[in-house]
Coordinates of C-alpha atoms in Angstrom, one line a residue:
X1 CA 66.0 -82.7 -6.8
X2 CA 64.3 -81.9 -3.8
X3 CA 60.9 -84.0 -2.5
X4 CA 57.8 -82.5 -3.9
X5 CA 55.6 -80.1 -2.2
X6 CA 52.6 -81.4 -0.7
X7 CA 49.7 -80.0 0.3
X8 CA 48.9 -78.8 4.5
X9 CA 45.6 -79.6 5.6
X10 CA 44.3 -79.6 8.6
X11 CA 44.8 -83.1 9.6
X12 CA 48.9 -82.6 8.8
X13 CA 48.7 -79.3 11.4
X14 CA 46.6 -81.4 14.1
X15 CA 49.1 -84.3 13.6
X16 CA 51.9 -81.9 14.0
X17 CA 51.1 -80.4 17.2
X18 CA 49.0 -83.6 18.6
X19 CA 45.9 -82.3 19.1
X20 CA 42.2 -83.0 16.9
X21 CA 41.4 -81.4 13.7
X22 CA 38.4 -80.0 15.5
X23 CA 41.0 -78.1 18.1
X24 CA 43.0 -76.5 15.2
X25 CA 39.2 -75.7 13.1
X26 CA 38.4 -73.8 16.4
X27 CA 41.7 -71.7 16.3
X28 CA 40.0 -70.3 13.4
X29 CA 36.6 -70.4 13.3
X30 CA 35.5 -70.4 17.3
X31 CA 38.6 -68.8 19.1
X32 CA 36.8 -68.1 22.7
X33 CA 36.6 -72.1 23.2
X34 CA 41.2 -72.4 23.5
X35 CA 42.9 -71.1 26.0
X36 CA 45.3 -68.0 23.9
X37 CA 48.3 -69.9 25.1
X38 CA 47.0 -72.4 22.8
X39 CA 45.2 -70.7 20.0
X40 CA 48.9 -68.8 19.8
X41 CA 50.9 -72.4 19.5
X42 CA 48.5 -73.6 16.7
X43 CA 48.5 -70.4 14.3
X44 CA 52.6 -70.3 14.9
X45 CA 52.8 -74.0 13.8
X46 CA 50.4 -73.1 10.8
X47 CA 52.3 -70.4 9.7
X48 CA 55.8 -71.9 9.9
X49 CA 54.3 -75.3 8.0
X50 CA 52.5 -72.5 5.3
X51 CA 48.8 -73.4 6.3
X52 CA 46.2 -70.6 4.9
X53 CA 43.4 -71.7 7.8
X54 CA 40.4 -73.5 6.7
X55 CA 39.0 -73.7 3.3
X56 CA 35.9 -71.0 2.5
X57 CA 34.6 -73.6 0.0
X58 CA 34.4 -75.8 2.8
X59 CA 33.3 -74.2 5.3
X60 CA 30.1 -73.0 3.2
X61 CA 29.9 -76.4 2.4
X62 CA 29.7 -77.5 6.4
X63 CA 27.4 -74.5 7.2
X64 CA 25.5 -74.3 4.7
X65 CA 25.7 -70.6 4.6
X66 CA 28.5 -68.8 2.4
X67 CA 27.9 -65.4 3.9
X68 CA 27.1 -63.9 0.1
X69 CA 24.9 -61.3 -0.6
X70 CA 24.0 -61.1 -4.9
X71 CA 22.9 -58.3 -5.8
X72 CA 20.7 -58.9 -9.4
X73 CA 21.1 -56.1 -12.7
X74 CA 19.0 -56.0 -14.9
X75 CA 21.3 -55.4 -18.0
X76 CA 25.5 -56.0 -18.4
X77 CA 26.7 -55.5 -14.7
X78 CA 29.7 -53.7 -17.3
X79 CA 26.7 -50.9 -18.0
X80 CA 25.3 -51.3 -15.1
X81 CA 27.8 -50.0 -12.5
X82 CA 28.0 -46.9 -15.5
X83 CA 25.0 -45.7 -13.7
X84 CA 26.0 -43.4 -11.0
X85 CA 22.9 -44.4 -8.9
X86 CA 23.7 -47.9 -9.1
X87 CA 27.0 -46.9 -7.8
X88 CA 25.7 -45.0 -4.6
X89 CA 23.3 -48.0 -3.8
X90 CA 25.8 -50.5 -4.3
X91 CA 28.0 -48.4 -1.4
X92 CA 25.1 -48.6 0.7
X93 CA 24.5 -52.5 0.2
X94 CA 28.4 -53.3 0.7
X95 CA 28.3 -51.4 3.6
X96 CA 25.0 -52.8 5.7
X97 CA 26.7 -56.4 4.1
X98 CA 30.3 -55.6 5.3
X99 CA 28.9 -54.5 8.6
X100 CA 27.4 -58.3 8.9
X101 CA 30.9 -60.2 8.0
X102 CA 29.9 -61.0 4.7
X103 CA 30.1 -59.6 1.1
X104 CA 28.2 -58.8 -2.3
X105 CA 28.3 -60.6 -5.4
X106 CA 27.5 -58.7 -8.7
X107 CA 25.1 -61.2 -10.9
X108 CA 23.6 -60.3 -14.2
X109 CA 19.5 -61.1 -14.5
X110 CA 19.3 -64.7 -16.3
X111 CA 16.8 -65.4 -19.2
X112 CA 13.9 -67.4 -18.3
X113 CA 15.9 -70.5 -20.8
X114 CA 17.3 -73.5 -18.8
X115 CA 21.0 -72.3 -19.1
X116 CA 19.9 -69.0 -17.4
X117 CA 17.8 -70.5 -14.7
X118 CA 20.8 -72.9 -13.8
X119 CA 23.3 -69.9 -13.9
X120 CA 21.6 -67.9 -11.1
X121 CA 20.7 -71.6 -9.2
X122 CA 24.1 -72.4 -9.0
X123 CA 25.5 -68.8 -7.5
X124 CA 26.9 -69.1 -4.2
X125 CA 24.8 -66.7 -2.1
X126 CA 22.5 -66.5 0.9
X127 CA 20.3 -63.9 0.2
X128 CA 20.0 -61.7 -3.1
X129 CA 19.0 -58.1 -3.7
X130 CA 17.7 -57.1 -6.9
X131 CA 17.4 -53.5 -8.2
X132 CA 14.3 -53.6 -10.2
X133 CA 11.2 -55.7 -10.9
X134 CA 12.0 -59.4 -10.6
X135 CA 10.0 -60.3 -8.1
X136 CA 8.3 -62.3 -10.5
X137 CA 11.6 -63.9 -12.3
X138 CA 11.2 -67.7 -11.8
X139 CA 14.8 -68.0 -11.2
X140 CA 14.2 -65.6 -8.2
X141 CA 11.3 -67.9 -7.1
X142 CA 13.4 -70.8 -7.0
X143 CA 15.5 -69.2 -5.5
X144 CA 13.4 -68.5 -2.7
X145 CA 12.2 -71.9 -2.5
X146 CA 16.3 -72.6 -1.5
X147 CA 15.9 -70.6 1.1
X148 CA 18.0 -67.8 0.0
X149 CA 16.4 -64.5 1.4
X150 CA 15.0 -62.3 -1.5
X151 CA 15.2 -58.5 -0.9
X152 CA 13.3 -56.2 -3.7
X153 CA 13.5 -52.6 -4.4
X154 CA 10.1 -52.3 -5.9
X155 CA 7.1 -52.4 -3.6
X156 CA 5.0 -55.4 -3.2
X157 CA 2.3 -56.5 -1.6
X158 CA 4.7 -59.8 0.7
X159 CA 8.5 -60.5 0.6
X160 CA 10.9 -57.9 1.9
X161 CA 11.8 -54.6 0.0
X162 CA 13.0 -51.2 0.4
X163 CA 11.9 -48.4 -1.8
X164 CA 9.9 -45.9 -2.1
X165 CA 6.4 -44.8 -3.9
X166 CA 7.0 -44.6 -7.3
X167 CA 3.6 -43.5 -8.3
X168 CA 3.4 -41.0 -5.6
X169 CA 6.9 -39.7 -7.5
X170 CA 5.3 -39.5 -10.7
X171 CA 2.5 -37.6 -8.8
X172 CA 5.1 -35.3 -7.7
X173 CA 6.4 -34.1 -11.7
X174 CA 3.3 -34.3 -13.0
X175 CA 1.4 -31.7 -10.7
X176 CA 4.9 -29.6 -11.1
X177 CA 4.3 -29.6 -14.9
X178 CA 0.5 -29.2 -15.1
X179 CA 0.8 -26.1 -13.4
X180 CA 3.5 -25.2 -15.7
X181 CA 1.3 -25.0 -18.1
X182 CA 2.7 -28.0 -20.3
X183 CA 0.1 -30.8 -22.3
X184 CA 3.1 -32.6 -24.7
X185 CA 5.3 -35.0 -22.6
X186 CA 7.8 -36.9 -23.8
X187 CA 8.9 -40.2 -20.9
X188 CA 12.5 -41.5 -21.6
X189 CA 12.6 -45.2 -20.3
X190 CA 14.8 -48.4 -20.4
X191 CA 13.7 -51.0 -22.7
X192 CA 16.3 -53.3 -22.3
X193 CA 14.6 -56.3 -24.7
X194 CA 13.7 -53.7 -27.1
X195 CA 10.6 -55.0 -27.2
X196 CA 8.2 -52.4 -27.1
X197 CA 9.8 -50.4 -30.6
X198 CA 10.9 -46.9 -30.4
X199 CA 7.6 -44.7 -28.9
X200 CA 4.2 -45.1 -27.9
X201 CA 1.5 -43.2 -26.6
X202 CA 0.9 -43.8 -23.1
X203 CA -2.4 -45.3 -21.4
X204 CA -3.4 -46.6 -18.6
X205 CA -5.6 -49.2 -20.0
X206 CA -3.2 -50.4 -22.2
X207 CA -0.5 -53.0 -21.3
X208 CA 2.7 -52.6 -23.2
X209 CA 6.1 -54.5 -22.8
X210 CA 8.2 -51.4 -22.1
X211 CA 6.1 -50.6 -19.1
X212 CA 5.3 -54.0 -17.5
X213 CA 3.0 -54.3 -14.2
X214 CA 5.1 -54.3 -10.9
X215 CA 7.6 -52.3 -12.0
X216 CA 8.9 -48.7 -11.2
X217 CA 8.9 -47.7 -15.1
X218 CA 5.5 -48.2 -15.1
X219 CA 4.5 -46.9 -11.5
X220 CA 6.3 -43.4 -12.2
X221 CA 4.9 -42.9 -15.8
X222 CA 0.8 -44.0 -14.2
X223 CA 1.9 -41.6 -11.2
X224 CA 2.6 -39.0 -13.9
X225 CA -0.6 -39.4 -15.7
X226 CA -2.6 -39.1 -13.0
X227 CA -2.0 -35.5 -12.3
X228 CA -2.4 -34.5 -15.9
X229 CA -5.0 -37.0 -18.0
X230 CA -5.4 -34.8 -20.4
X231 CA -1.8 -34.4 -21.7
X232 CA -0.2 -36.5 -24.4
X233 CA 2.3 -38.4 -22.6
X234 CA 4.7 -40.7 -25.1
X235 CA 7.1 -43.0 -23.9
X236 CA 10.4 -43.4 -26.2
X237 CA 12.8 -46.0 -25.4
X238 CA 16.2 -45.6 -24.4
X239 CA 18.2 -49.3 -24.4
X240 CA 19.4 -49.0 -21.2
X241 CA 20.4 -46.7 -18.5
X242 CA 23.2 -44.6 -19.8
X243 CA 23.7 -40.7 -19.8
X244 CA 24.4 -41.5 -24.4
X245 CA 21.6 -43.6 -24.4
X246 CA 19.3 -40.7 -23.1
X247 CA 20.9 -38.5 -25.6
X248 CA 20.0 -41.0 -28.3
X249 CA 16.3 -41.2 -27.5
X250 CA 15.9 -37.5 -26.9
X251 CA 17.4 -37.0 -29.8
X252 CA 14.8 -39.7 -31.2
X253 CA 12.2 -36.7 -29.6
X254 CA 13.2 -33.6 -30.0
X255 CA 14.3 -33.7 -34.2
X256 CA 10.1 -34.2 -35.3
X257 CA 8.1 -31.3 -36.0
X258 CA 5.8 -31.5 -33.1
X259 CA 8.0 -31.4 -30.6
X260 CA 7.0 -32.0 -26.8
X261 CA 7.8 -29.3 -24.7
X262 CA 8.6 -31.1 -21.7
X263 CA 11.0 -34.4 -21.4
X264 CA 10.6 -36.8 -18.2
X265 CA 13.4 -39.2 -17.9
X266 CA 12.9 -42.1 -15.7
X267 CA 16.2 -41.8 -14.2
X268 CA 18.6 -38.7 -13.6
X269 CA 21.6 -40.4 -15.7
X270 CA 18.8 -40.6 -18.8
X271 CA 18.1 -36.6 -17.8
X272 CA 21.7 -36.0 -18.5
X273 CA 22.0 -37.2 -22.0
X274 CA 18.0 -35.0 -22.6
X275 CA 20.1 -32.1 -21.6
X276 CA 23.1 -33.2 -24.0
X277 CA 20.7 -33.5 -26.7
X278 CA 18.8 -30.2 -25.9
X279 CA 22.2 -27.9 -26.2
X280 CA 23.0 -30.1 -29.2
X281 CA 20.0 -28.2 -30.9
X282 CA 20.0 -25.0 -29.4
X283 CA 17.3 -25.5 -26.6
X284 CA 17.5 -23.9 -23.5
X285 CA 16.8 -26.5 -20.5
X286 CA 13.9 -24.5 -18.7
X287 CA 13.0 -21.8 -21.6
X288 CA 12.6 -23.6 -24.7
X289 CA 12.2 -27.4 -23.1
X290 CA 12.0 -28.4 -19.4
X291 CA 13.7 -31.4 -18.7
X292 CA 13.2 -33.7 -15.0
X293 CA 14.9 -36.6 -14.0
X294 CA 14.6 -38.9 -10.7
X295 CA 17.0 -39.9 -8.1
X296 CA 19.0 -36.8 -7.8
X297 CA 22.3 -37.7 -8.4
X298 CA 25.0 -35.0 -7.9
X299 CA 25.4 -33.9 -11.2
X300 CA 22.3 -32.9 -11.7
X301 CA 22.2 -30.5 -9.1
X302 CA 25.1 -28.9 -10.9
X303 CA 23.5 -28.4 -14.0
X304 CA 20.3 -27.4 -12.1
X305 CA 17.9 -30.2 -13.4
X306 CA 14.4 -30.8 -11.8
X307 CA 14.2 -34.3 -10.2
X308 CA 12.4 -36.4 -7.4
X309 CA 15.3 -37.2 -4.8
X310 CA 15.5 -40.2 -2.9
X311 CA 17.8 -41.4 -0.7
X312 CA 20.0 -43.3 -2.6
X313 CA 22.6 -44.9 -0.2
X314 CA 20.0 -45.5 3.2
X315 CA 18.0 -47.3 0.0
X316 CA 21.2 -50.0 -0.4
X317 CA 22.0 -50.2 3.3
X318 CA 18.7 -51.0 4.5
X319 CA 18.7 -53.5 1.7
X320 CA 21.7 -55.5 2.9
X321 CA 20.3 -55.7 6.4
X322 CA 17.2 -57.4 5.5
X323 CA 19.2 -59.7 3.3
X324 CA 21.7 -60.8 6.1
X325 CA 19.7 -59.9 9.0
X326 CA 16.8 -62.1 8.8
X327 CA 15.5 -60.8 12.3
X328 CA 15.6 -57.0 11.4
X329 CA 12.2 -56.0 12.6
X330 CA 10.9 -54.2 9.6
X331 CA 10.6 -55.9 6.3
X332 CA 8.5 -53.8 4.2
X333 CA 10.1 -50.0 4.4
X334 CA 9.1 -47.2 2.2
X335 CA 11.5 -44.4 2.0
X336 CA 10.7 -40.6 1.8
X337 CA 11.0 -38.3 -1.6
X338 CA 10.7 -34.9 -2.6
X339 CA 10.5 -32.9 -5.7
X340 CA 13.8 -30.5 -6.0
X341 CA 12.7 -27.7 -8.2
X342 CA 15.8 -26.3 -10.5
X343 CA 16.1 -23.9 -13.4
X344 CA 15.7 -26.9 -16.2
X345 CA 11.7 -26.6 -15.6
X346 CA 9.5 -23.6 -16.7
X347 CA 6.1 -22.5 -18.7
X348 CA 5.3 -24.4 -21.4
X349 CA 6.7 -22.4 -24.4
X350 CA 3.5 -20.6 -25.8
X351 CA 4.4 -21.8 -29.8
X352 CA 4.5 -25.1 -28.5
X353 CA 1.4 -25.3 -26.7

């Protein structure tokens, strides 16, 4: 048999070639400091003796810093990433964090119990981006207690965000439908706790678990009502963000006898499964029900549906500079929107009105 394998560190390759263990850790990690004559002997050595350079772990360990950027879902990170505008910020966050040597770590949004406050304490990251209202999380606020830079995408009075005016987006569909003529809304939104049961009636004076302060569900559906009080506007829950789960809670909608004649979905993927369900029963997007969405993710434009587009990917990238840039100059950015008028709005239908 032949001797047994042992391991290469960097103390074996500084031994080998007779210089310190901080020489060879500068081949590596601070090249400029060796001549190349040099730097060329030590990586030849460590690849004929099978060295792999210095350990990540460690290094984090000696720095401090492990050059990680999480970026916090609110629901399975599995679902999640279903959700084509989670997709399209996610590009824009790997990118900005790609650009700044590091890279991004999906994380799943803890309960407020001990085993989920210790799961997010003990993730390896520097900074953390979250997609929607956690500003208030206490994992988040220990978090930021570490140290760890804490990037929203909700705006906020302090901290660091990028997003843009959700209640000024709201404003934006509900002047669009008022003049339409329409006074029966129906709002699709996440309720990922189920915690709200299946509809209510929205108003503003009332605080309900589906819609809670701080966040955009609640910003866009108050933006919504301001441009038309006098409409019923209720909010059916859809368990997540998911083009079936919009189908499922339109369906919820559209099969009662006074049916609304107009369906806002807080997101374009939960407009998709509103349009499933409204060809499902005969309805024509437009004529017999108008249908919006927000975001304006390509396939909506091909199947013409009324949203509020944002930009999805600038959103993401400017997000992973202020998480691995801490000297980027702005920290508080609010992005532009627009409404994009399609053919899935029109008149209220007169027999509904």
């Amino acid at each position: 048999m032949g001797k047994p394998l042992t391991q290469v560190t960097m103390k074996t390759l500084a031994e080998q070639l007779g210089v310190s263990a901080t020489t060879v850790s500068n081949a590596y990690n601070k090249p400029d400091r060796l001549s190349e004559e040099l730097r060329e002997q030590i990586l030849a050595k460590a690849k004929e003796l099978g060295y792999c350079g210095p350990s990540a772990a460690g290094r984090a360990l000696r720095s401090g810093k492990s050059g990680i950027c999480g970026f916090l879902f609110g629901e399975r990170v599995s679902r999640a990433v279903a959700d084509p505008y989670a997709v399209v910020f996610l590009s824009g966050l790997s990118e900005a964090v790609e650009e700044h040597g590091g890279s991004v770590l999906l994380v799943r949004a803890p309960g407020e119990d001990e085993a989920g406050m210790q799961s997010l304490q003990r993730a390896p990251i520097d900074a953390l981006v979250f997609s929607s209202g956690f500003v208030n999380h206490p994992a988040v606020e220990l978090l930021r207690q570490r140290g760890v830079r804490i990037v929203g995408s909700q705006r906020a009075a302090d901290g660091d965000w990028v997003a843009i005016n959700d209640t000024k987006a709201g404003r934006l569909v509900g002047k669009h439908l008022h003049r339409l003529g329409h006074r029966d809304i129906v709002v699709i939104s996440p309720d990922y706790q189920h915690a709200g049961g299946p509809e209510f009636e929205y108003s503003p004076d009332h605080q309900h678990p589906m819609l809670r302060p701080g966040t955009y569900e609640r910003d866009r559906v108050h933006g919504l009502w301001e441009k038309m009080p006098d409409a019923r506007i209720r909010v059916v829950s859809a368990s997540h963000y998911s083009r079936e789960s919009g189908r499922k809670a339109a369906a919820y909608a559209l099969d009662v006898q006074d049916r609304p004649t107009a369906v806002v979905a807080l997101s374009d993927v939960l407009a998709l499964g509103v349009w499933d369900a409204a060809r499902d029963r005969g309805l024509a997007p437009g004529r017999d029900l108008s249908i919006v969405g927000f975001d304006d993710i390509p396939d909506v434009g091909f199947l013409g549906i009324t949203t509020v587009r944002q930009p999805i990917g600038e959103k993401g990238r400017l997000a992973g500079r202020l998480a691995m840039d801490p000297d980027y100059p702005e920290r508080q950015i609010t992005l532009p929107i627009e409404l994009v008028v399609r053919s899935s709005t029109g008149p209220a239908p007169r027999m509904n009105k």
